Amino acid sequence: MLTVPGRYDQIRTITKFVTAGGLAAGLDEDTIFHLELCCDEASTNIIEHAYGAEDAGTITVHFQVTEDAFRVTFLDQGRPFSPEEVSEPAILNPGDDASGPALTEFLDKMKVGGLGIHFMRKLMDEVLYNFDTERGNELTLVKYLPERDEQ
C-alpha cells in the first residue's frame, strides 16, 4: 500500500509503485503502459476533481494480484462522483488529413473532459467505483491476467 499527498509531483511515485506490481505479476510491456496511463489519469482526476486542488488530501493506492487479475485501487477522501455520469467524449471526425490545419481544428473543437475515464474504460477490463461515507471514493482498475500454461 502506498499513501502520498494529492500532488501532481506524486503521480510518478504512484505509477512506479503500480508498475513494479504489474511487472511482478508478469504483465507485458503494453499492459504496463496502459496501467501507467490509467494510473496517471486516475491520480490527476482525484487531484483536480475530487479535491479541487493540490495538497487538499491524500491518495492511497494498493494493488492485488489474484489467480486471474491484477487490481489497482485508489482511495481518496474528496468529493464523491459517479463515473456513470461521465459520458463518452464527443469525438469529431478530423477528416482524412491527420495533420496540419484539419487536425488542429479537430482538437480545438473536441469536447474537453471525460477523456481520462474514457481511456480507463478502453484500456482496462473493468473500472469499478464505490463511495462510502467513511472510506471515501474507491476506484478499482482491473486487468485480467493472461491464462498461464500449467506445467
PDB file of C-alpha atoms in Angstrom:
ATOM      1  CA  MET A   1       0.000   0.000   0.000  1.00  0.00           C
ATOM      2  CA  LEU A   2       1.189   3.491  -0.826  1.00  0.00           C
ATOM      3  CA  THR A   3      -0.196   6.778   0.513  1.00  0.00           C
ATOM      4  CA  VAL A   4       1.014  10.065  -0.953  1.00  0.00           C
ATOM      5  CA  PRO A   5      -0.076  13.699  -0.799  1.00  0.00           C
ATOM      6  CA  GLY A   6      -2.529  14.619  -3.554  1.00  0.00           C
ATOM      7  CA  ARG A   7       0.024  16.496  -5.661  1.00  0.00           C
ATOM      8  CA  TYR A   8       0.973  16.257  -9.302  1.00  0.00           C
ATOM      9  CA  ASP A   9       4.610  15.609  -8.413  1.00  0.00           C
ATOM     10  CA  GLN A  10       3.497  12.398  -6.671  1.00  0.00           C
ATOM     11  CA  ILE A  11       1.893  10.852  -9.767  1.00  0.00           C
ATOM     12  CA  ARG A  12       5.247   9.423 -10.899  1.00  0.00           C
ATOM     13  CA  THR A  13       5.625   7.746  -7.485  1.00  0.00           C
ATOM     14  CA  ILE A  14       2.186   6.176  -7.889  1.00  0.00           C
ATOM     15  CA  THR A  15       2.864   4.897 -11.411  1.00  0.00           C
ATOM     16  CA  LYS A  16       6.250   3.458 -10.392  1.00  0.00           C
ATOM     17  CA  PHE A  17       4.599   1.638  -7.475  1.00  0.00           C
ATOM     18  CA  VAL A  18       1.900   0.135  -9.700  1.00  0.00           C
ATOM     19  CA  THR A  19       4.398  -0.678 -12.468  1.00  0.00           C
ATOM     20  CA  ALA A  20       6.544  -2.661 -10.030  1.00  0.00           C
ATOM     21  CA  GLY A  21       3.480  -4.675  -9.023  1.00  0.00           C
ATOM     22  CA  GLY A  22       2.445  -5.239 -12.620  1.00  0.00           C
ATOM     23  CA  LEU A  23       5.903  -6.431 -13.602  1.00  0.00           C
ATOM     24  CA  ALA A  24       5.978  -8.816 -10.628  1.00  0.00           C
ATOM     25  CA  ALA A  25       2.580 -10.147 -11.762  1.00  0.00           C
ATOM     26  CA  GLY A  26       4.025 -10.855 -15.219  1.00  0.00           C
ATOM     27  CA  LEU A  27       2.149  -8.219 -17.211  1.00  0.00           C
ATOM     28  CA  ASP A  28       3.553  -7.450 -20.655  1.00  0.00           C
ATOM     29  CA  GLU A  29       5.022  -4.128 -21.752  1.00  0.00           C
ATOM     30  CA  ASP A  30       1.841  -2.891 -23.497  1.00  0.00           C
ATOM     31  CA  THR A  31      -0.321  -3.690 -20.472  1.00  0.00           C
ATOM     32  CA  ILE A  32       2.158  -1.931 -18.174  1.00  0.00           C
ATOM     33  CA  PHE A  33       1.969   1.165 -20.403  1.00  0.00           C
ATOM     34  CA  HIS A  34      -1.840   1.062 -20.246  1.00  0.00           C
ATOM     35  CA  LEU A  35      -1.711   0.746 -16.452  1.00  0.00           C
ATOM     36  CA  GLU A  36       0.654   3.716 -16.199  1.00  0.00           C
ATOM     37  CA  LEU A  37      -1.620   5.850 -18.379  1.00  0.00           C
ATOM     38  CA  CYS A  38      -4.716   4.886 -16.374  1.00  0.00           C
ATOM     39  CA  CYS A  39      -2.982   5.465 -13.025  1.00  0.00           C
ATOM     40  CA  ASP A  40      -1.827   8.891 -14.212  1.00  0.00           C
ATOM     41  CA  GLU A  41      -5.385   9.761 -15.282  1.00  0.00           C
ATOM     42  CA  ALA A  42      -6.949   8.439 -12.066  1.00  0.00           C
ATOM     43  CA  SER A  43      -4.477  10.377  -9.904  1.00  0.00           C
ATOM     44  CA  THR A  44      -4.978  13.563 -11.909  1.00  0.00           C
ATOM     45  CA  ASN A  45      -8.762  13.209 -11.635  1.00  0.00           C
ATOM     46  CA  ILE A  46      -8.517  12.803  -7.860  1.00  0.00           C
ATOM     47  CA  ILE A  47      -6.405  15.951  -7.527  1.00  0.00           C
ATOM     48  CA  GLU A  48      -8.452  18.051  -9.970  1.00  0.00           C
ATOM     49  CA  HIS A  49     -11.996  16.836  -9.360  1.00  0.00           C
ATOM     50  CA  ALA A  50     -12.229  15.062  -6.000  1.00  0.00           C
ATOM     51  CA  TYR A  51     -10.006  17.514  -4.125  1.00  0.00           C
ATOM     52  CA  GLY A  52     -10.215  20.509  -6.450  1.00  0.00           C
ATOM     53  CA  ALA A  53      -6.565  21.420  -5.824  1.00  0.00           C
ATOM     54  CA  GLU A  54      -3.185  20.049  -4.887  1.00  0.00           C
ATOM     55  CA  ASP A  55      -2.435  19.254  -1.223  1.00  0.00           C
ATOM     56  CA  ALA A  56      -6.122  19.068  -0.316  1.00  0.00           C
ATOM     57  CA  GLY A  57      -5.881  15.410   0.722  1.00  0.00           C
ATOM     58  CA  THR A  58      -4.056  12.144   0.229  1.00  0.00           C
ATOM     59  CA  ILE A  59      -4.215   9.384  -2.368  1.00  0.00           C
ATOM     60  CA  THR A  60      -3.857   5.794  -1.210  1.00  0.00           C
ATOM     61  CA  VAL A  61      -3.061   3.156  -3.810  1.00  0.00           C
ATOM     62  CA  HIS A  62      -2.814  -0.576  -3.434  1.00  0.00           C
ATOM     63  CA  PHE A  63      -2.764  -3.466  -5.836  1.00  0.00           C
ATOM     64  CA  GLN A  64      -3.775  -7.068  -5.597  1.00  0.00           C
ATOM     65  CA  VAL A  65      -2.793  -9.982  -7.780  1.00  0.00           C
ATOM     66  CA  THR A  66      -5.258 -12.848  -7.913  1.00  0.00           C
ATOM     67  CA  GLU A  67      -5.258 -16.006  -9.973  1.00  0.00           C
ATOM     68  CA  ASP A  68      -6.924 -14.243 -12.889  1.00  0.00           C
ATOM     69  CA  ALA A  69      -6.490 -10.473 -12.454  1.00  0.00           C
ATOM     70  CA  PHE A  70      -4.344  -7.526 -11.439  1.00  0.00           C
ATOM     71  CA  ARG A  71      -6.372  -4.935  -9.495  1.00  0.00           C
ATOM     72  CA  VAL A  72      -5.297  -1.406  -8.632  1.00  0.00           C
ATOM     73  CA  THR A  73      -7.407   0.505  -6.120  1.00  0.00           C
ATOM     74  CA  PHE A  74      -7.287   4.257  -5.467  1.00  0.00           C
ATOM     75  CA  LEU A  75      -8.759   5.712  -2.280  1.00  0.00           C
ATOM     76  CA  ASP A  76      -9.358   9.388  -1.571  1.00  0.00           C
ATOM     77  CA  GLN A  77     -11.480  11.494   0.754  1.00  0.00           C
ATOM     78  CA  GLY A  78     -12.550  14.030  -1.862  1.00  0.00           C
ATOM     79  CA  ARG A  79     -15.938  14.859  -3.319  1.00  0.00           C
ATOM     80  CA  PRO A  80     -17.847  11.787  -4.470  1.00  0.00           C
ATOM     81  CA  PHE A  81     -18.635  11.298  -8.124  1.00  0.00           C
ATOM     82  CA  SER A  82     -20.163   8.674 -10.341  1.00  0.00           C
ATOM     83  CA  PRO A  83     -18.238   7.591 -13.452  1.00  0.00           C
ATOM     84  CA  GLU A  84     -21.554   6.529 -14.969  1.00  0.00           C
ATOM     85  CA  GLU A  85     -22.459  10.210 -15.168  1.00  0.00           C
ATOM     86  CA  VAL A  86     -19.397  10.896 -17.331  1.00  0.00           C
ATOM     87  CA  SER A  87     -20.448  10.405 -20.930  1.00  0.00           C
ATOM     88  CA  GLU A  88     -18.156   9.275 -23.692  1.00  0.00           C
ATOM     89  CA  PRO A  89     -16.190  12.213 -25.104  1.00  0.00           C
ATOM     90  CA  ALA A  90     -17.629  13.861 -28.190  1.00  0.00           C
ATOM     91  CA  ILE A  91     -15.010  12.961 -30.765  1.00  0.00           C
ATOM     92  CA  LEU A  92     -15.463  14.672 -34.069  1.00  0.00           C
ATOM     93  CA  ASN A  93     -14.223  13.321 -37.391  1.00  0.00           C
ATOM     94  CA  PRO A  94     -10.954  15.142 -38.084  1.00  0.00           C
ATOM     95  CA  GLY A  95     -11.124  14.325 -41.778  1.00  0.00           C
ATOM     96  CA  ASP A  96      -8.762  12.328 -43.908  1.00  0.00           C
ATOM     97  CA  ASP A  97      -5.746  14.528 -43.267  1.00  0.00           C
ATOM     98  CA  ALA A  98      -4.367  13.562 -39.856  1.00  0.00           C
ATOM     99  CA  SER A  99      -2.008  16.524 -39.734  1.00  0.00           C
ATOM    100  CA  GLY A 100      -1.941  20.229 -40.306  1.00  0.00           C
ATOM    101  CA  PRO A 101      -4.974  22.544 -40.072  1.00  0.00           C
ATOM    102  CA  ALA A 102      -7.585  19.744 -40.112  1.00  0.00           C
ATOM    103  CA  LEU A 103      -6.103  18.133 -37.006  1.00  0.00           C
ATOM    104  CA  THR A 104      -5.704  21.499 -35.269  1.00  0.00           C
ATOM    105  CA  GLU A 105      -9.341  22.370 -35.979  1.00  0.00           C
ATOM    106  CA  PHE A 106     -10.438  18.919 -34.743  1.00  0.00           C
ATOM    107  CA  LEU A 107      -8.520  19.311 -31.461  1.00  0.00           C
ATOM    108  CA  ASP A 108      -9.877  22.838 -30.952  1.00  0.00           C
ATOM    109  CA  LYS A 109     -13.479  21.612 -31.358  1.00  0.00           C
ATOM    110  CA  MET A 110     -13.136  18.413 -29.355  1.00  0.00           C
ATOM    111  CA  LYS A 111     -15.133  18.413 -26.142  1.00  0.00           C
ATOM    112  CA  VAL A 112     -12.888  18.736 -23.087  1.00  0.00           C
ATOM    113  CA  GLY A 113     -13.451  16.357 -20.208  1.00  0.00           C
ATOM    114  CA  GLY A 114     -14.182  12.693 -19.807  1.00  0.00           C
ATOM    115  CA  LEU A 115     -11.068  11.539 -21.629  1.00  0.00           C
ATOM    116  CA  GLY A 116      -9.419  10.060 -18.530  1.00  0.00           C
ATOM    117  CA  ILE A 117     -12.433   7.883 -17.746  1.00  0.00           C
ATOM    118  CA  HIS A 118     -12.718   7.059 -21.455  1.00  0.00           C
ATOM    119  CA  PHE A 119      -9.099   5.807 -21.507  1.00  0.00           C
ATOM    120  CA  MET A 120      -9.654   3.782 -18.347  1.00  0.00           C
ATOM    121  CA  ARG A 121     -12.770   2.150 -19.801  1.00  0.00           C
ATOM    122  CA  LYS A 122     -10.999   1.321 -23.060  1.00  0.00           C
ATOM    123  CA  LEU A 123      -7.670   0.116 -21.639  1.00  0.00           C
ATOM    124  CA  MET A 124      -8.808  -1.785 -18.546  1.00  0.00           C
ATOM    125  CA  ASP A 125     -11.051  -4.840 -18.426  1.00  0.00           C
ATOM    126  CA  GLU A 126     -13.139  -3.406 -15.577  1.00  0.00           C
ATOM    127  CA  VAL A 127     -13.446   0.009 -13.937  1.00  0.00           C
ATOM    128  CA  LEU A 128     -15.259  -0.190 -10.609  1.00  0.00           C
ATOM    129  CA  TYR A 129     -16.295   2.706  -8.397  1.00  0.00           C
ATOM    130  CA  ASN A 130     -17.640   2.862  -4.878  1.00  0.00           C
ATOM    131  CA  PHE A 131     -18.270   5.695  -2.449  1.00  0.00           C
ATOM    132  CA  ASP A 132     -18.540   5.104   1.267  1.00  0.00           C
ATOM    133  CA  THR A 133     -19.019   7.950   3.762  1.00  0.00           C
ATOM    134  CA  GLU A 134     -16.255   6.537   5.981  1.00  0.00           C
ATOM    135  CA  ARG A 135     -13.776   5.208   3.394  1.00  0.00           C
ATOM    136  CA  GLY A 136     -14.382   7.850   0.731  1.00  0.00           C
ATOM    137  CA  ASN A 137     -14.006   7.316  -3.015  1.00  0.00           C
ATOM    138  CA  GLU A 138     -12.715   3.944  -4.155  1.00  0.00           C
ATOM    139  CA  LEU A 139     -11.761   3.430  -7.800  1.00  0.00           C
ATOM    140  CA  THR A 140     -10.572  -0.018  -8.873  1.00  0.00           C
ATOM    141  CA  LEU A 141      -8.954  -0.728 -12.225  1.00  0.00           C
ATOM    142  CA  VAL A 142      -8.911  -4.396 -13.229  1.00  0.00           C
ATOM    143  CA  LYS A 143      -6.772  -6.042 -15.887  1.00  0.00           C
ATOM    144  CA  TYR A 144      -7.263  -9.751 -16.470  1.00  0.00           C
ATOM    145  CA  LEU A 145      -4.105 -11.812 -16.486  1.00  0.00           C
ATOM    146  CA  PRO A 146      -3.354 -13.975 -19.489  1.00  0.00           C
ATOM    147  CA  GLU A 147      -4.031 -17.638 -18.945  1.00  0.00           C
ATOM    148  CA  ARG A 148      -0.890 -19.403 -17.887  1.00  0.00           C
ATOM    149  CA  ASP A 149       0.031 -22.878 -19.025  1.00  0.00           C
ATOM    150  CA  GLU A 150       0.058 -25.321 -16.161  1.00  0.00           C
ATOM    151  CA  GLN A 151       3.296 -27.272 -16.017  1.00  0.00           C
TER     152      GLN A 151
END
